[in-house]
DNA sequence: AGCACGCCGACT
DNA sequence: GTCGGCGTGCTC
């Protein structure tokens, strides 16, 4: 039998299946979807078996070297999905397959020194064996570091003459945690007999044995826990092991990141009539095995999650599985608890806060069928379930569902692929659906499922707009308007909590010379550096470059360097000055990069240990604190003027999300939105909680400017250290596209992108707008093959992003 | 990716 | 005359 294998070498020349003979001994074991080690050229590589067949067109096939998995890690569906991804997202097959699996399963290649004929080698160099023994089974890199020069000469000779060989070992980075445990393989009767025969003086040993007599005999208990629980000493255990009564072994331990939190179990809540209307057709599809995409448009607090939970319950009862996608920043313990509360240990959770090993363990629970629900961020859409019954994407409009590196897939598209494959419903939920999805719902491609009233009948919070231009005119130069400031004070007196939102971290966005207007920029990225007060340094938010704050203008030597723009650090500082008694928690990338910091800060705020929560994006979602009655948006227009056709949409969504954080429970909520353009429809409509109005206006703008959902986009970015090469290649690409695509396709550029240089590489872009280009993928592929010369090391990089979300 | 094969300059 | 530069092509 022959296996088709996709080899782990991420270049286009090897991006095709290679045939290998399956050795006799593996014949009954090997299945498509398993990882194997294959000889490739003169070394060994990991590969994925994607197909098994009887014959090959080639002769002289090599044999598969060994198997890595005992069970397939990819189902047939996922193998197919990988092929589809590589076609539609223009990526390599191996890249697609790797994206579906946890990072711990990526191959690791290590070289080891193996001695072929130890005796003969010893005869030849008598002094060699002692040091070679020390290096036996050591990684080659380690040997090179440790060995002396004389030793290296001998090793080299031994390698040349064939006494020793370098062997490549292929494995992955998965480490299952093993814990030293004790137990017994004897029966209860045998143990009792042994107990009676034990020396009367061996009190502790008898005690230990009694422990095992009184419990399930096949159960192994971690040694450390046993010692602690029984108070028996290590030595007593050892004598029992020596007597053959107890057995020590390393038991594989599943890391359960949520084992320490106690989660209250919850019962399904009664649904409102509106909720039932939404749930009904979804349940019908589950029962009747139908694929359909639902867009659940529900205002904040309308009970979307309860609908998800009850739909999943139906899926589980049918013996099928459910995937729930949640944006990374909304994947808070609160969110996880809602699912664990309803389905208990039937839930696996996948998010970036887990360690590599923890993610791997969660993945294995899925692959072994030990859970039937997975809650996770984008990549959880690849969960290797075999009987998928529903896929739910919460906060459907979130741009983080699009992966910004190869494979550049959108989780929504993958979800729909899987929904079709399994004939099961896909539910997209959002209070502020993306224009693309809402337009599809309007056209009837998706089923619109509206939820326009709140479950608890709480009115949406009242929104106050503040025109910051007028504040400035009336002499208020601070970042807080009079209204916001007095309301903050008011909450402080009442002991209620406030949330302040500013979408910019750091202290000041840029530092400028007042005399000559020079702005300090990153020397590698052509973007202004952000001032971080605490370290007194300037940082680049794109490449991480840092430098000291200059005390003179580098251009004109003037001493008048001033900070412009406001970041969360500066707001924090202002708060401590203006409201010294207020306790403030600041949440942004800079305060939450340590593991667990995110949860701890939120918990502290939830426990009432602070009066004001100040933060960026990450506090806009999922927070649900009963005592929060005021939400302040410091600069509503900070995103509005970004060079992105989605700027209005993002502003509307963010404002609506943030406003939804106030008054979610008994206390009434209030929102203050500060802005310099309070008449912009994105801000006005967000203030009125009016999605429909915003949708109408924004669709009009999109049609006029020929953007999605009226047109599709593809963005081609070329980068290289040499600016002229970049421009030249991009121009050629643009010309080529014009020639090959239909007349209806609009090719914009080449132009320099908003950030013309990142990490010392110049960038140039070309945008394609189109409605129907059946040949597009092929043309794009030709472009990439033609211009991205893989052979030279300083090659042009051609990045093709179909349906881009990041336009820089 | 990594390695072999292959065709042109400065060296024992 | 050869050693070695890295351009081209192949790996089941």
Short mmCIF file of C-alpha atoms in Angstrom, two decimals, chain A residues 269-662:
data_model
loop_
_atom_site.label_atom_id
_atom_site.label_comp_id
_atom_site.label_asym_id
_atom_site.label_seq_id
_atom_site.Cartn_x
_atom_site.Cartn_y
_atom_site.Cartn_z
CA UNK A 269 -33.30 29.71 32.05
CA UNK A 270 -36.85 30.21 30.81
CA UNK A 271 -36.75 31.93 27.44
CA UNK A 272 -38.68 35.00 26.36
CA UNK A 273 -40.95 34.62 23.35
CA UNK A 274 -38.41 36.48 21.26
CA UNK A 275 -35.65 34.10 22.33
CA UNK A 276 -37.81 31.06 21.61
CA UNK A 277 -38.46 32.37 18.11
CA UNK A 278 -34.72 32.53 17.50
CA UNK A 279 -33.96 29.15 19.04
CA UNK A 280 -36.75 27.24 17.29
CA UNK A 281 -35.43 27.13 13.71
CA UNK A 282 -31.90 26.42 14.94
CA UNK A 283 -33.14 23.44 16.93
CA UNK A 284 -35.15 22.28 13.94
CA UNK A 285 -31.99 22.32 11.80
CA UNK A 286 -30.15 20.37 14.46
CA UNK A 287 -32.93 17.78 14.53
CA UNK A 288 -33.30 17.59 10.77
CA UNK A 289 -29.62 17.65 9.98
CA UNK A 290 -29.76 20.86 7.95
CA UNK A 291 -27.12 23.43 7.19
CA UNK A 292 -28.11 27.07 7.46
CA UNK A 293 -26.33 30.21 8.62
CA UNK A 294 -28.13 32.33 11.21
CA UNK A 295 -27.24 35.89 12.03
CA UNK A 296 -28.43 36.50 15.54
CA UNK A 297 -28.65 40.27 15.88
CA UNK A 298 -29.20 40.89 19.57
CA UNK A 299 -28.69 44.05 21.59
CA UNK A 300 -26.38 43.76 24.59
CA UNK A 301 -28.21 41.97 27.36
CA UNK A 302 -30.75 40.31 25.08
CA UNK A 303 -29.73 36.81 26.16
CA UNK A 304 -27.81 35.50 23.16
CA UNK A 305 -25.64 33.28 25.32
CA UNK A 306 -28.64 31.50 26.82
CA UNK A 307 -29.79 30.66 23.30
CA UNK A 308 -26.34 29.28 22.49
CA UNK A 309 -26.41 27.19 25.65
CA UNK A 310 -29.80 25.66 24.92
CA UNK A 311 -28.94 24.96 21.28
CA UNK A 312 -25.72 23.24 22.42
CA UNK A 313 -27.73 21.22 24.91
CA UNK A 314 -29.81 19.85 22.03
CA UNK A 315 -26.66 19.05 20.10
CA UNK A 316 -25.18 17.13 23.02
CA UNK A 317 -28.41 15.21 23.53
CA UNK A 318 -28.19 14.10 19.90
CA UNK A 319 -24.69 12.79 20.63
CA UNK A 320 -23.01 15.49 18.59
CA UNK A 321 -20.47 18.19 19.31
CA UNK A 322 -20.42 21.98 19.41
CA UNK A 323 -17.82 24.64 18.70
CA UNK A 324 -18.20 28.09 20.25
CA UNK A 325 -15.88 30.83 19.06
CA UNK A 326 -15.37 33.88 21.20
CA UNK A 327 -12.90 36.71 20.50
CA UNK A 328 -9.69 36.33 22.45
CA UNK A 329 -10.28 39.42 24.58
CA UNK A 330 -13.80 38.31 25.50
CA UNK A 331 -12.65 34.86 26.56
CA UNK A 332 -12.69 35.81 30.22
CA UNK A 333 -13.16 33.43 33.17
CA UNK A 334 -16.72 34.84 33.41
CA UNK A 335 -17.41 33.63 29.88
CA UNK A 336 -15.84 30.22 30.46
CA UNK A 337 -17.83 29.75 33.66
CA UNK A 338 -21.08 30.17 31.83
CA UNK A 339 -20.29 27.17 29.64
CA UNK A 340 -18.62 25.07 32.33
CA UNK A 341 -21.53 25.87 34.61
CA UNK A 342 -23.98 24.33 32.18
CA UNK A 343 -21.96 21.49 30.70
CA UNK A 344 -19.33 20.84 33.38
CA UNK A 345 -16.36 18.75 32.36
CA UNK A 346 -17.86 18.21 28.92
CA UNK A 347 -16.19 21.49 27.90
CA UNK A 348 -12.68 22.11 26.61
CA UNK A 349 -11.33 25.65 26.54
CA UNK A 350 -8.71 26.91 24.10
CA UNK A 351 -7.24 30.37 24.44
CA UNK A 352 -3.90 32.11 24.31
CA UNK A 353 -3.61 32.41 28.07
CA UNK A 354 -2.96 28.68 28.34
CA UNK A 355 0.55 27.33 28.19
CA UNK A 356 1.60 25.28 25.21
CA UNK A 357 1.17 22.08 27.23
CA UNK A 358 -2.24 23.07 28.56
CA UNK A 359 -3.47 23.79 25.05
CA UNK A 360 -2.19 20.41 23.94
CA UNK A 361 -4.05 18.70 26.77
CA UNK A 362 -7.29 20.48 25.93
CA UNK A 363 -6.83 19.51 22.30
CA UNK A 364 -6.34 15.85 23.23
CA UNK A 365 -9.59 15.87 25.17
CA UNK A 366 -11.27 16.99 21.97
CA UNK A 367 -9.48 14.50 19.75
CA UNK A 368 -10.24 11.57 22.05
CA UNK A 369 -13.90 12.52 22.19
CA UNK A 370 -13.77 13.18 25.94
CA UNK A 371 -15.59 16.47 25.55
CA UNK A 372 -18.38 17.56 23.26
CA UNK A 373 -18.10 21.33 23.58
CA UNK A 374 -15.12 23.52 22.84
CA UNK A 375 -15.05 27.19 23.70
CA UNK A 376 -12.16 29.05 22.19
CA UNK A 377 -10.66 31.78 20.11
CA UNK A 378 -10.21 31.71 16.34
CA UNK A 379 -8.22 28.51 15.92
CA UNK A 380 -10.76 26.49 17.92
CA UNK A 381 -12.79 26.43 14.70
CA UNK A 382 -10.49 23.53 13.70
CA UNK A 383 -11.44 21.36 16.68
CA UNK A 384 -11.17 17.78 15.42
CA UNK A 385 -14.73 16.75 16.25
CA UNK A 386 -16.19 14.01 14.12
CA UNK A 387 -19.92 14.70 14.55
CA UNK A 388 -20.24 18.42 14.59
CA UNK A 389 -23.76 19.56 15.46
CA UNK A 390 -23.38 23.34 15.59
CA UNK A 391 -20.80 26.10 15.22
CA UNK A 392 -21.42 29.35 17.06
CA UNK A 393 -19.43 32.53 16.47
CA UNK A 394 -20.08 35.11 19.12
CA UNK A 395 -19.26 38.77 18.46
CA UNK A 396 -19.27 37.85 14.81
CA UNK A 397 -18.07 41.32 13.72
CA UNK A 398 -14.75 41.05 15.54
CA UNK A 399 -11.82 41.47 13.18
CA UNK A 400 -9.69 39.10 15.24
CA UNK A 401 -11.50 36.22 13.54
CA UNK A 402 -9.34 36.91 10.55
CA UNK A 403 -5.85 35.51 10.96
CA UNK A 404 -3.28 38.08 9.94
CA UNK A 405 -0.58 35.62 9.01
CA UNK A 406 -0.52 32.65 6.71
CA UNK A 407 -2.93 30.92 6.43
CA UNK A 408 -4.93 34.14 6.24
CA UNK A 409 -8.28 32.55 6.87
CA UNK A 410 -11.46 33.95 8.36
CA UNK A 411 -12.97 31.74 11.07
CA UNK A 412 -16.43 32.54 9.70
CA UNK A 413 -15.59 30.99 6.31
CA UNK A 414 -14.08 27.92 7.94
CA UNK A 415 -17.15 27.59 10.18
CA UNK A 416 -19.43 27.67 7.15
CA UNK A 417 -17.28 25.09 5.36
CA UNK A 418 -17.62 22.81 8.37
CA UNK A 419 -21.32 23.53 8.78
CA UNK A 420 -21.88 22.48 5.19
CA UNK A 421 -19.76 19.37 5.56
CA UNK A 422 -21.65 18.22 8.64
CA UNK A 423 -25.04 19.57 7.54
CA UNK A 424 -25.41 21.53 10.73
CA UNK A 425 -26.35 25.12 11.59
CA UNK A 426 -23.81 27.92 11.99
CA UNK A 427 -24.89 30.75 14.28
CA UNK A 428 -23.28 34.18 14.04
CA UNK A 429 -24.13 36.44 16.95
CA UNK A 430 -23.53 40.14 17.47
CA UNK A 431 -25.09 43.32 18.75
CA UNK A 432 -23.37 45.13 15.92
CA UNK A 433 -23.03 42.71 13.00
CA UNK A 434 -20.42 43.34 10.35
CA UNK A 435 -21.85 45.04 7.30
CA UNK A 436 -20.90 42.00 5.23
CA UNK A 437 -22.97 39.64 7.37
CA UNK A 438 -25.92 41.95 7.81
CA UNK A 439 -26.06 42.55 4.08
CA UNK A 440 -26.07 38.79 3.51
CA UNK A 441 -28.90 38.45 5.99
CA UNK A 442 -30.81 41.16 4.13
CA UNK A 443 -30.35 39.26 0.90
CA UNK A 444 -31.54 36.05 2.53
CA UNK A 445 -28.21 34.25 2.26
CA UNK A 446 -28.17 34.12 6.07
CA UNK A 447 -31.28 33.84 8.22
CA UNK A 448 -31.75 36.96 10.32
CA UNK A 449 -32.65 36.18 13.91
CA UNK A 450 -33.43 39.43 15.71
CA UNK A 451 -33.41 40.00 19.47
CA UNK A 452 -34.37 43.56 20.07
CA UNK A 453 -35.46 43.61 23.70
CA UNK A 454 -33.39 43.07 26.82
CA UNK A 455 -34.13 40.05 28.97
CA UNK A 456 -34.43 41.97 32.22
CA UNK A 457 -36.39 44.77 30.57
CA UNK A 458 -33.63 47.18 31.66
CA UNK A 459 -33.58 50.17 29.33
CA UNK A 460 -30.35 50.71 27.39
CA UNK A 461 -28.14 53.21 29.20
CA UNK A 462 -28.64 56.88 28.61
CA UNK A 463 -25.89 58.41 26.51
CA UNK A 464 -24.58 61.96 26.84
CA UNK A 465 -22.56 63.41 23.99
CA UNK A 466 -19.90 65.94 24.84
CA UNK A 467 -18.41 68.19 22.19
CA UNK A 468 -14.79 68.56 23.22
CA UNK A 469 -14.31 71.51 20.89
CA UNK A 470 -16.71 73.47 23.03
CA UNK A 471 -14.97 72.34 26.19
CA UNK A 472 -11.78 73.70 24.73
CA UNK A 473 -13.46 76.98 23.79
CA UNK A 474 -14.79 77.38 27.29
CA UNK A 475 -11.28 77.00 28.63
CA UNK A 476 -11.21 73.36 29.73
CA UNK A 477 -7.97 71.95 28.40
CA UNK A 478 -7.99 68.72 30.40
CA UNK A 479 -8.92 65.38 28.95
CA UNK A 480 -12.09 65.19 31.08
CA UNK A 481 -15.09 67.29 30.19
CA UNK A 482 -16.89 69.07 33.02
CA UNK A 483 -19.77 66.62 32.72
CA UNK A 484 -17.66 63.50 32.80
CA UNK A 485 -15.63 64.84 35.70
CA UNK A 486 -18.66 65.69 37.83
CA UNK A 487 -20.24 62.31 37.10
CA UNK A 488 -17.02 60.54 38.05
CA UNK A 489 -17.03 62.47 41.31
CA UNK A 490 -20.66 61.59 41.87
CA UNK A 491 -20.00 57.83 41.49
CA UNK A 492 -17.06 58.10 43.80
CA UNK A 493 -19.26 59.63 46.50
CA UNK A 494 -21.97 57.00 46.00
CA UNK A 495 -19.47 54.17 46.08
CA UNK A 496 -20.39 53.05 42.56
CA UNK A 497 -17.87 52.10 39.93
CA UNK A 498 -16.87 53.69 36.62
CA UNK A 499 -15.19 52.41 33.48
CA UNK A 500 -13.07 54.75 31.37
CA UNK A 501 -12.17 53.79 27.87
CA UNK A 502 -9.33 55.08 25.74
CA UNK A 503 -8.12 53.19 22.76
CA UNK A 504 -4.48 54.12 23.09
CA UNK A 505 -1.85 52.80 25.39
CA UNK A 506 1.34 54.45 26.57
CA UNK A 507 1.64 58.02 27.74
CA UNK A 508 1.73 60.20 24.67
CA UNK A 509 1.24 59.11 21.08
CA UNK A 510 4.07 61.19 19.75
CA UNK A 511 6.76 63.63 20.80
CA UNK A 512 7.20 66.74 18.71
CA UNK A 513 9.59 69.68 18.71
CA UNK A 514 7.69 72.91 19.21
CA UNK A 515 10.24 74.94 17.33
CA UNK A 516 10.70 72.97 14.14
CA UNK A 517 7.85 70.44 14.24
CA UNK A 518 10.18 67.44 14.16
CA UNK A 519 8.38 64.26 15.31
CA UNK A 520 10.50 61.48 16.78
CA UNK A 521 10.08 58.40 14.61
CA UNK A 522 11.13 54.77 14.75
CA UNK A 523 14.32 54.38 12.72
CA UNK A 524 13.07 51.03 11.43
CA UNK A 525 9.39 51.61 10.79
CA UNK A 526 8.70 55.22 9.77
CA UNK A 527 6.08 55.66 12.43
CA UNK A 528 6.07 58.00 15.39
CA UNK A 529 7.32 56.61 18.68
CA UNK A 530 5.06 56.49 21.71
CA UNK A 531 6.28 57.92 24.99
CA UNK A 532 6.04 55.52 27.95
CA UNK A 533 6.30 57.50 31.14
CA UNK A 534 7.19 54.78 33.61
CA UNK A 535 10.37 53.75 31.86
CA UNK A 536 10.93 57.25 30.50
CA UNK A 537 11.45 55.77 27.07
CA UNK A 538 10.07 56.03 23.56
CA UNK A 539 8.69 52.82 22.12
CA UNK A 540 7.67 51.63 18.69
CA UNK A 541 4.40 49.69 18.91
CA UNK A 542 5.19 47.84 15.68
CA UNK A 543 8.69 46.45 16.10
CA UNK A 544 9.38 46.98 19.78
CA UNK A 545 12.28 49.42 19.19
CA UNK A 546 13.00 51.60 22.24
CA UNK A 547 15.10 54.63 22.89
CA UNK A 548 15.64 57.23 25.59
CA UNK A 549 13.57 60.38 25.44
CA UNK A 550 15.82 62.97 23.82
CA UNK A 551 16.25 66.20 25.82
CA UNK A 552 17.10 68.20 22.71
CA UNK A 553 15.41 68.12 19.34
CA UNK A 554 17.59 65.86 17.19
CA UNK A 555 16.90 68.14 14.27
CA UNK A 556 17.25 71.73 15.55
CA UNK A 557 18.67 71.24 19.07
CA UNK A 558 15.74 73.12 20.59
CA UNK A 559 14.89 72.19 24.16
CA UNK A 560 11.16 72.50 23.64
CA UNK A 561 10.08 68.93 23.05
CA UNK A 562 6.40 68.43 23.79
CA UNK A 563 4.12 65.42 24.13
CA UNK A 564 1.03 65.19 21.99
CA UNK A 565 -1.87 62.81 22.05
CA UNK A 566 -3.05 61.02 25.14
CA UNK A 567 -2.48 57.43 26.18
CA UNK A 568 -3.82 55.41 29.11
CA UNK A 569 -0.73 56.14 31.21
CA UNK A 570 -1.30 59.88 30.94
CA UNK A 571 -4.96 59.49 31.87
CA UNK A 572 -3.95 57.44 34.90
CA UNK A 573 -1.61 60.20 35.96
CA UNK A 574 -4.26 62.87 35.47
CA UNK A 575 -6.75 60.83 37.50
CA UNK A 576 -4.43 60.56 40.47
CA UNK A 577 -3.99 64.33 40.38
CA UNK A 578 -7.62 65.31 39.94
CA UNK A 579 -9.22 62.57 42.04
CA UNK A 580 -6.51 61.58 44.50
CA UNK A 581 -8.91 59.50 46.59
CA UNK A 582 -10.02 57.36 43.63
CA UNK A 583 -8.48 53.92 43.32
CA UNK A 584 -7.68 53.28 39.66
CA UNK A 585 -6.90 50.05 37.83
CA UNK A 586 -5.29 50.45 34.43
CA UNK A 587 -5.68 47.63 31.93
CA UNK A 588 -3.75 47.57 28.68
CA UNK A 589 -1.12 45.40 27.00
CA UNK A 590 1.51 46.92 29.29
CA UNK A 591 -0.20 45.90 32.54
CA UNK A 592 -1.58 42.53 31.43
CA UNK A 593 1.28 40.82 29.64
CA UNK A 594 2.10 38.63 32.63
CA UNK A 595 0.19 35.35 32.83
CA UNK A 596 -2.92 35.71 34.95
CA UNK A 597 -2.59 39.49 35.26
CA UNK A 598 -5.69 39.99 33.16
CA UNK A 599 -7.86 37.84 35.42
CA UNK A 600 -6.38 39.28 38.59
CA UNK A 601 -7.05 42.88 37.60
CA UNK A 602 -10.62 42.09 36.62
CA UNK A 603 -11.18 40.17 39.81
CA UNK A 604 -9.85 43.04 41.90
CA UNK A 605 -12.24 45.41 40.14
CA UNK A 606 -15.13 42.99 40.53
CA UNK A 607 -14.37 42.69 44.24
CA UNK A 608 -14.69 46.46 44.56
CA UNK A 609 -10.98 47.05 45.16
CA UNK A 610 -11.01 49.98 42.75
CA UNK A 611 -13.38 52.77 41.80
CA UNK A 612 -12.30 53.29 38.24
CA UNK A 613 -11.28 50.79 35.60
CA UNK A 614 -9.27 52.51 32.90
CA UNK A 615 -8.36 50.59 29.80
CA UNK A 616 -8.05 50.05 26.07
CA UNK A 617 -9.90 47.68 23.67
CA UNK A 618 -9.63 44.81 26.08
CA UNK A 619 -12.16 46.23 28.54
CA UNK A 620 -14.79 46.81 25.86
CA UNK A 621 -16.01 43.23 25.81
CA UNK A 622 -17.70 40.81 28.08
CA UNK A 623 -17.23 42.72 31.32
CA UNK A 624 -20.29 42.43 33.45
CA UNK A 625 -20.07 44.14 36.81
CA UNK A 626 -23.23 44.99 38.68
CA UNK A 627 -21.79 48.05 40.39
CA UNK A 628 -20.68 49.83 37.21
CA UNK A 629 -23.06 52.73 36.53
CA UNK A 630 -20.88 55.05 34.50
CA UNK A 631 -18.94 54.46 31.31
CA UNK A 632 -16.79 57.23 29.90
CA UNK A 633 -15.35 57.20 26.41
CA UNK A 634 -12.52 59.73 26.43
CA UNK A 635 -11.90 60.07 22.71
CA UNK A 636 -14.63 58.56 20.58
CA UNK A 637 -13.04 59.70 17.35
CA UNK A 638 -9.62 58.20 17.96
CA UNK A 639 -10.35 55.46 15.46
CA UNK A 640 -12.58 57.42 13.16
CA UNK A 641 -9.86 59.01 11.12
CA UNK A 642 -7.69 56.00 10.58
CA UNK A 643 -6.94 55.23 6.94
CA UNK A 644 -9.30 52.25 6.88
CA UNK A 645 -12.61 52.02 5.08
CA UNK A 646 -13.99 50.24 8.13
CA UNK A 647 -13.09 53.13 10.49
CA UNK A 648 -16.73 54.22 10.90
CA UNK A 649 -17.93 50.67 11.38
CA UNK A 650 -15.25 49.98 13.98
CA UNK A 651 -16.05 53.20 15.82
CA UNK A 652 -19.76 52.41 15.88
CA UNK A 653 -19.14 48.87 17.09
CA UNK A 654 -16.69 49.88 19.77
CA UNK A 655 -18.88 52.67 21.15
CA UNK A 656 -21.89 50.38 21.24
CA UNK A 657 -19.87 47.67 23.00
CA UNK A 658 -18.40 50.05 25.55
CA UNK A 659 -21.75 51.66 26.26
CA UNK A 660 -23.16 48.19 26.93
CA UNK A 661 -20.87 47.84 29.96
CA UNK A 662 -23.01 50.22 32.04
#
